[in-house]
């Protein structure tokens, strides 16, 4: 019969680094709450010292649990004698099954195999021992909760961030970048065959709805910002020029199935859409003005509601035609809606249920009817909307912002 003291001591020795990580993470989490935290008190994690400390403990334990003490002989304990405290040399080895972030490149884990006098490259061992799934298997394994070899990765970066990554790794195109960061998803692209989208003498470029965009420079790079808003200042339906409304007929769907097959053959999850599809607040604001759109939602402005309905119909029809052409090969569809500011929701629940919920429910139901899953990009603090969105049929929340 083993003695309790030896069992406890053996547990502590085997999990020493994990316990240290838990303790250090808990202290670090508390200190973050104390000196940083959430000034508004509305953040679900960082507004509470207890929750922040617990999160710190979890991540600290996970981080240091990469290493375990492997002992050739643990303290023995027999009924007829005292527990032995004899110890033999330890070997520290990374335990990749606990990693939640995959390292790429020639990164190392310092402290590995001290008897050999140096660190051990991590990537080759992790790739051999961890990466047993394709990107599609990994994404669906996470979605279906059947398991995965690492957390699936989906990368979206601003142009300047993408360029920094490409320069750092010496890359020449986005496909190389996606492979370097381990992106498990690839997108079907529709060739545009509609009316010419014009470029104007001032350098501005025309969008689908007649709006124009021009690059705005800032210290970190440049963004396309709206420079001409075709629906600004329009208050009556008879003044609304619907010739700017696009059609799903403006795209070529003939290559959709071939693209899906190629993406699946390459081992990636098949996606269609963008964070700008649907997007009734942010994208309509680019053609009408942000302040006006927020007023429209409160006053039920008929011009805004007409544009909103046209936008819904356009993207609904486009996505359905892609799903039909794909013949069941699309795994995820992608839309977006900015429902939050940095600290709270941007519209109230009544407004959401009146204007957004019926359209999203119809779209989610249509996508599920073709065997695909729904993914929605949302900027800002949108936690309050998540239960309702799940009820409506949302499957994947794109970009978690506490």
Coordinates of N, CA, C and O in Angstrom, one line a residue, residues 260-376:
X260 N -13.8 24.7 -55.3 CA -14.1 24.0 -54.1 C -13.3 22.7 -54.1 O -12.7 22.3 -53.1
X261 N -13.3 22.0 -55.2 CA -12.6 20.7 -55.3 C -11.1 20.9 -55.1 O -10.5 20.1 -54.4
X262 N -10.6 21.9 -55.7 CA -9.1 22.2 -55.6 C -8.8 22.5 -54.1 O -7.7 22.1 -53.6
X263 N -9.6 23.3 -53.5 CA -9.3 23.6 -52.1 C -9.4 22.4 -51.2 O -8.5 22.2 -50.3
X264 N -10.4 21.6 -51.4 CA -10.5 20.4 -50.6 C -9.4 19.4 -50.9 O -8.8 18.8 -49.9
X265 N -9.0 19.3 -52.1 CA -7.8 18.4 -52.5 C -6.6 18.9 -51.8 O -5.7 18.1 -51.5
X266 N -6.4 20.2 -51.6 CA -5.3 20.7 -50.9 C -5.3 20.6 -49.4 O -4.4 20.9 -48.7
X267 N -6.5 20.2 -48.9 CA -6.6 19.9 -47.5 C -7.1 21.0 -46.6 O -7.0 21.0 -45.4
X268 N -7.8 22.0 -47.3 CA -8.3 23.2 -46.5 C -9.8 23.2 -46.4 O -10.5 22.6 -47.3
X269 N -10.3 23.9 -45.4 CA -11.7 24.1 -45.3 C -12.2 25.1 -46.3 O -11.5 26.1 -46.6
X270 N -13.3 24.9 -47.0 CA -13.8 25.7 -48.1 C -14.7 26.8 -47.6 O -15.7 26.5 -46.9
X271 N -14.4 28.1 -47.8 CA -15.2 29.2 -47.4 C -15.6 30.0 -48.6 O -15.0 30.0 -49.6
X272 N -16.7 30.7 -48.4 CA -17.1 31.8 -49.3 C -17.7 32.9 -48.6 O -18.4 32.8 -47.6
X273 N -17.4 34.1 -49.1 CA -17.9 35.4 -48.5 C -16.8 36.2 -47.9 O -15.6 35.9 -48.0
X274 N -17.2 37.3 -47.4 CA -16.2 38.2 -46.7 C -16.9 38.9 -45.5 O -18.1 38.8 -45.3
X275 N -16.1 39.5 -44.7 CA -16.6 40.3 -43.5 C -17.5 41.4 -44.0 O -18.2 42.0 -43.1
X276 N -17.4 41.8 -45.2 CA -18.2 43.0 -45.7 C -19.5 42.5 -46.4 O -20.3 43.4 -46.8
X277 N -19.8 41.2 -46.4 CA -21.1 40.8 -47.0 C -22.2 41.0 -45.9 O -22.0 40.7 -44.7
X278 N -23.4 41.3 -46.4 CA -24.5 41.8 -45.5 C -24.0 43.1 -44.9 O -24.2 44.2 -45.5
X279 N -23.5 43.2 -43.7 CA -22.8 44.3 -43.1 C -23.7 45.6 -43.3 O -23.3 46.6 -43.9
X280 N -24.8 45.6 -42.6 CA -25.8 46.6 -42.8 C -25.5 48.0 -42.2 O -26.1 49.0 -42.6
X281 N -24.7 48.0 -41.2 CA -24.3 49.3 -40.5 C -23.1 49.9 -41.2 O -23.2 51.0 -41.8
X282 N -22.0 49.2 -41.1 CA -20.7 49.8 -41.5 C -20.7 50.0 -43.0 O -20.3 51.1 -43.5
X283 N -21.1 49.1 -43.8 CA -21.0 49.2 -45.3 C -22.0 50.2 -45.8 O -21.7 51.0 -46.8
X284 N -23.2 50.3 -45.3 CA -24.1 51.3 -45.8 C -23.7 52.7 -45.4 O -23.9 53.7 -46.1
X285 N -23.0 52.7 -44.2 CA -22.5 54.0 -43.7 C -21.4 54.6 -44.7 O -21.3 55.8 -44.9
X286 N -20.8 53.7 -45.4 CA -19.8 54.1 -46.4 C -20.4 54.8 -47.6 O -19.7 55.4 -48.4
X287 N -21.7 54.6 -47.8 CA -22.4 55.2 -48.9 C -23.4 56.2 -48.5 O -24.1 56.9 -49.3
X288 N -23.6 56.4 -47.1 CA -24.6 57.3 -46.6 C -24.1 58.1 -45.4 O -24.7 59.2 -45.2
X289 N -23.1 57.6 -44.7 CA -22.6 58.4 -43.5 C -23.0 57.6 -42.3 O -24.1 57.2 -42.1
X290 N -22.0 57.5 -41.4 CA -22.2 56.7 -40.1 C -23.2 57.3 -39.2 O -24.1 56.6 -38.7
X291 N -23.1 58.6 -39.0 CA -24.1 59.3 -38.1 C -25.5 59.1 -38.7 O -26.5 58.8 -37.9
X292 N -25.7 59.3 -40.0 CA -27.0 59.2 -40.6 C -27.6 57.8 -40.5 O -28.8 57.6 -40.2
X293 N -26.7 56.8 -40.6 CA -27.2 55.4 -40.5 C -27.7 55.1 -39.1 O -28.7 54.4 -38.9
X294 N -27.0 55.6 -38.1 CA -27.4 55.3 -36.7 C -28.7 56.1 -36.4 O -29.6 55.5 -35.7
X295 N -28.9 57.2 -37.0 CA -30.2 57.9 -36.8 C -31.3 57.2 -37.6 O -32.4 57.0 -37.1
X296 N -30.9 56.7 -38.8 CA -31.9 55.9 -39.6 C -32.5 54.7 -38.8 O -33.7 54.4 -38.9
X297 N -31.6 54.0 -38.1 CA -32.0 52.8 -37.3 C -33.0 53.2 -36.2 O -33.9 52.4 -35.9
X298 N -32.8 54.4 -35.6 CA -33.7 54.8 -34.6 C -35.0 55.3 -35.1 O -36.1 55.0 -34.5
X299 N -35.0 56.0 -36.2 CA -36.2 56.6 -36.8 C -36.9 55.7 -37.8 O -37.9 56.1 -38.4
X300 N -36.3 54.5 -38.1 CA -36.9 53.6 -39.2 C -37.0 54.4 -40.5 O -38.0 54.3 -41.2
X301 N -35.9 55.0 -40.9 CA -35.9 55.8 -42.1 C -36.2 54.9 -43.3 O -35.5 53.9 -43.5
X302 N -37.1 55.3 -44.1 CA -37.5 54.5 -45.3 C -36.4 54.3 -46.3 O -36.3 53.3 -47.0
X303 N -35.6 55.3 -46.5 CA -34.5 55.2 -47.5 C -33.5 54.2 -47.0 O -33.0 53.3 -47.8
X304 N -33.1 54.3 -45.7 CA -32.1 53.3 -45.2 C -32.7 51.9 -45.3 O -32.0 51.0 -45.7
X305 N -33.9 51.7 -44.9 CA -34.5 50.4 -44.9 C -34.6 49.8 -46.3 O -34.4 48.6 -46.5
X306 N -34.8 50.7 -47.3 CA -34.8 50.2 -48.7 C -33.4 49.8 -49.1 O -33.3 48.7 -49.8
X307 N -32.4 50.5 -48.8 CA -31.0 50.1 -49.1 C -30.7 48.8 -48.4 O -30.0 48.0 -48.9
X308 N -31.1 48.8 -47.1 CA -30.8 47.6 -46.3 C -31.4 46.3 -46.9 O -30.7 45.3 -47.0
X309 N -32.6 46.4 -47.4 CA -33.3 45.3 -48.0 C -32.6 44.9 -49.3 O -32.4 43.7 -49.6
X310 N -32.2 45.9 -50.1 CA -31.5 45.6 -51.4 C -30.2 45.0 -51.1 O -29.8 44.0 -51.8
X311 N -29.5 45.4 -50.1 CA -28.2 44.8 -49.7 C -28.4 43.3 -49.3 O -27.6 42.5 -49.6
X312 N -29.4 43.1 -48.5 CA -29.7 41.7 -48.0 C -30.0 40.8 -49.2 O -29.5 39.7 -49.3
X313 N -30.8 41.3 -50.1 CA -31.2 40.5 -51.3 C -30.0 40.2 -52.2 O -29.9 39.1 -52.7
X314 N -29.2 41.2 -52.4 CA -28.0 41.0 -53.2 C -27.1 39.9 -52.7 O -26.7 39.0 -53.4
X315 N -26.7 40.0 -51.4 CA -25.8 39.0 -50.8 C -26.5 37.6 -50.6 O -25.8 36.6 -50.7
X316 N -27.7 37.6 -50.2 CA -28.5 36.4 -50.0 C -28.5 35.6 -51.4 O -28.1 34.4 -51.4
X317 N -28.8 36.3 -52.5 CA -28.8 35.6 -53.8 C -27.5 35.1 -54.2 O -27.3 34.0 -54.7
X318 N -26.4 36.0 -54.0 CA -25.1 35.6 -54.4 C -24.6 34.4 -53.6 O -24.1 33.4 -54.2
X319 N -24.8 34.4 -52.3 CA -24.4 33.2 -51.5 C -25.1 31.9 -51.9 O -24.5 30.9 -51.9
X320 N -26.4 32.1 -52.1 CA -27.2 30.9 -52.5 C -26.8 30.3 -53.8 O -26.7 29.1 -54.0
X321 N -26.5 31.2 -54.8 CA -26.0 30.7 -56.1 C -24.7 30.0 -56.0 O -24.4 29.0 -56.7
X322 N -23.8 30.5 -55.1 CA -22.5 29.8 -54.9 C -22.7 28.5 -54.3 O -22.1 27.5 -54.7
X323 N -23.6 28.4 -53.3 CA -23.9 27.1 -52.6 C -24.5 26.1 -53.6 O -24.2 24.9 -53.5
X324 N -25.3 26.6 -54.5 CA -25.9 25.7 -55.5 C -24.9 25.2 -56.4 O -24.8 24.0 -56.8
X325 N -24.0 26.1 -56.9 CA -23.0 25.7 -57.8 C -21.9 24.8 -57.2 O -21.4 23.9 -57.9
X326 N -21.7 24.9 -55.9 CA -20.7 24.1 -55.2 C -21.2 22.7 -55.0 O -20.4 21.8 -54.8
X327 N -22.5 22.5 -54.9 CA -23.0 21.1 -54.8 C -22.6 20.5 -53.4 O -22.3 19.3 -53.4
X328 N -22.7 21.3 -52.4 CA -22.4 20.7 -51.0 C -20.9 20.7 -50.6 O -20.6 20.2 -49.6
X329 N -20.1 21.4 -51.4 CA -18.6 21.4 -51.1 C -18.2 22.6 -50.3 O -17.0 22.6 -49.8
X330 N -19.0 23.6 -50.0 CA -18.7 24.7 -49.2 C -18.9 24.3 -47.7 O -19.9 23.8 -47.3
X331 N -17.8 24.6 -46.9 CA -17.9 24.2 -45.5 C -18.4 25.4 -44.7 O -19.2 25.2 -43.7
X332 N -18.0 26.6 -45.0 CA -18.4 27.8 -44.2 C -18.7 28.9 -45.1 O -18.0 29.2 -46.1
X333 N -19.8 29.7 -44.8 CA -20.0 30.9 -45.5 C -19.7 32.1 -44.5 O -19.7 31.9 -43.3
X334 N -19.3 33.2 -45.0 CA -18.8 34.3 -44.2 C -19.5 35.6 -44.5 O -19.6 36.0 -45.6
X335 N -20.1 36.2 -43.4 CA -20.7 37.5 -43.5 C -20.1 38.4 -42.4 O -19.3 37.9 -41.6
X336 N -20.6 39.6 -42.3 CA -20.2 40.5 -41.2 C -21.2 41.5 -40.8 O -22.1 41.8 -41.5
X337 N -21.0 42.0 -39.5 CA -21.9 43.1 -39.0 C -21.2 43.6 -37.8 O -20.9 42.9 -36.8
X338 N -20.9 44.9 -37.8 CA -20.3 45.6 -36.6 C -21.3 46.0 -35.6 O -21.9 47.1 -35.8
X339 N -21.6 45.1 -34.6 CA -22.7 45.4 -33.7 C -22.2 46.0 -32.4 O -23.0 46.3 -31.5
X340 N -20.9 46.3 -32.2 CA -20.4 46.8 -31.0 C -19.4 47.9 -31.1 O -18.7 48.0 -32.1
X341 N -19.3 48.7 -30.1 CA -18.2 49.6 -29.9 C -17.1 48.9 -29.1 O -17.1 47.7 -28.9
X342 N -16.1 49.7 -28.6 CA -15.0 49.0 -27.8 C -15.5 48.6 -26.5 O -14.9 47.8 -25.8
X343 N -16.6 49.2 -26.0 CA -17.1 48.9 -24.6 C -18.5 48.3 -24.5 O -18.9 47.9 -23.4
X344 N -19.3 48.4 -25.6 CA -20.7 48.0 -25.4 C -21.3 47.8 -26.8 O -20.6 48.0 -27.8
X345 N -22.5 47.4 -26.8 CA -23.2 47.2 -28.1 C -23.6 48.5 -28.7 O -23.8 49.5 -28.0
X346 N -23.7 48.6 -30.0 CA -23.9 49.9 -30.7 C -25.4 50.1 -31.0 O -25.8 51.3 -31.2
X347 N -26.2 49.1 -31.0 CA -27.7 49.3 -31.1 C -28.3 48.4 -30.0 O -27.7 47.5 -29.4
X348 N -29.6 48.8 -29.7 CA -30.3 48.0 -28.7 C -30.9 46.8 -29.2 O -31.0 46.5 -30.4
X349 N -31.4 45.9 -28.3 CA -32.0 44.6 -28.7 C -33.3 44.8 -29.6 O -33.5 44.0 -30.5
X350 N -34.1 45.8 -29.2 CA -35.3 46.0 -30.0 C -35.0 46.3 -31.5 O -35.6 45.8 -32.4
X351 N -34.0 47.2 -31.7 CA -33.6 47.5 -33.0 C -33.1 46.3 -33.8 O -33.3 46.1 -34.9
X352 N -32.3 45.5 -33.1 CA -31.7 44.3 -33.7 C -32.8 43.4 -34.1 O -32.8 42.8 -35.2
X353 N -33.7 43.1 -33.2 CA -34.8 42.1 -33.5 C -35.7 42.6 -34.6 O -36.3 41.9 -35.4
X354 N -35.9 44.0 -34.7 CA -36.8 44.5 -35.7 C -36.2 44.4 -37.1 O -36.8 44.0 -38.1
X355 N -34.9 44.9 -37.2 CA -34.3 45.1 -38.5 C -33.3 44.0 -38.9 O -33.1 43.8 -40.1
X356 N -32.6 43.4 -38.0 CA -31.5 42.5 -38.3 C -31.8 41.0 -38.2 O -31.5 40.2 -39.0
X357 N -32.5 40.7 -37.1 CA -32.8 39.3 -36.8 C -33.5 38.5 -37.9 O -33.1 37.4 -38.2
X358 N -34.6 39.1 -38.4 CA -35.3 38.3 -39.5 C -34.4 38.0 -40.7 O -34.5 36.9 -41.3
X359 N -33.6 39.0 -41.1 CA -32.7 38.8 -42.2 C -31.6 37.7 -41.9 O -31.4 36.8 -42.8
X360 N -31.0 37.9 -40.8 CA -30.0 36.9 -40.4 C -30.5 35.5 -40.3 O -29.9 34.5 -40.7
X361 N -31.7 35.4 -39.7 CA -32.3 34.1 -39.5 C -32.6 33.4 -40.9 O -32.4 32.2 -41.1
X362 N -33.1 34.2 -41.8 CA -33.4 33.7 -43.1 C -32.1 33.2 -43.8 O -32.1 32.2 -44.5
X363 N -31.1 34.0 -43.7 CA -29.8 33.7 -44.3 C -29.2 32.5 -43.7 O -28.8 31.5 -44.4
X364 N -29.2 32.4 -42.4 CA -28.6 31.2 -41.7 C -29.3 29.9 -42.1 O -28.7 28.9 -42.3
X365 N -30.7 30.0 -42.1 CA -31.5 28.9 -42.5 C -31.2 28.4 -43.9 O -31.1 27.2 -44.2
X366 N -31.0 29.4 -44.8 CA -30.7 29.0 -46.2 C -29.3 28.3 -46.3 O -29.2 27.3 -47.0
X367 N -28.3 28.8 -45.6 CA -27.0 28.2 -45.6 C -27.0 26.8 -45.1 O -26.5 25.9 -45.7
X368 N -27.7 26.6 -44.0 CA -27.8 25.3 -43.4 C -28.5 24.3 -44.3 O -28.2 23.1 -44.3
X369 N -29.4 24.8 -45.1 CA -30.1 24.0 -46.0 C -29.2 23.4 -47.1 O -29.6 22.3 -47.7
X370 N -28.1 24.0 -47.3 CA -27.1 23.4 -48.3 C -25.9 22.7 -47.6 O -25.0 22.4 -48.2
X371 N -26.1 22.4 -46.3 CA -25.1 21.7 -45.6 C -23.9 22.4 -45.1 O -22.9 21.8 -44.7
X372 N -23.9 23.8 -45.2 CA -22.7 24.6 -44.8 C -23.0 25.2 -43.5 O -24.1 25.1 -42.9
X373 N -21.9 25.8 -42.9 CA -22.0 26.4 -41.6 C -21.8 27.9 -41.8 O -21.1 28.4 -42.7
X374 N -22.4 28.6 -40.8 CA -22.4 30.1 -40.9 C -21.3 30.7 -40.0 O -21.1 30.3 -38.9
X375 N -20.6 31.7 -40.6 CA -19.5 32.4 -39.8 C -19.8 33.9 -40.0 O -20.1 34.4 -41.1
X376 N -19.7 34.6 -38.9 CA -20.0 36.0 -38.9 C -18.9 36.8 -38.2 O -18.6 36.6 -37.1

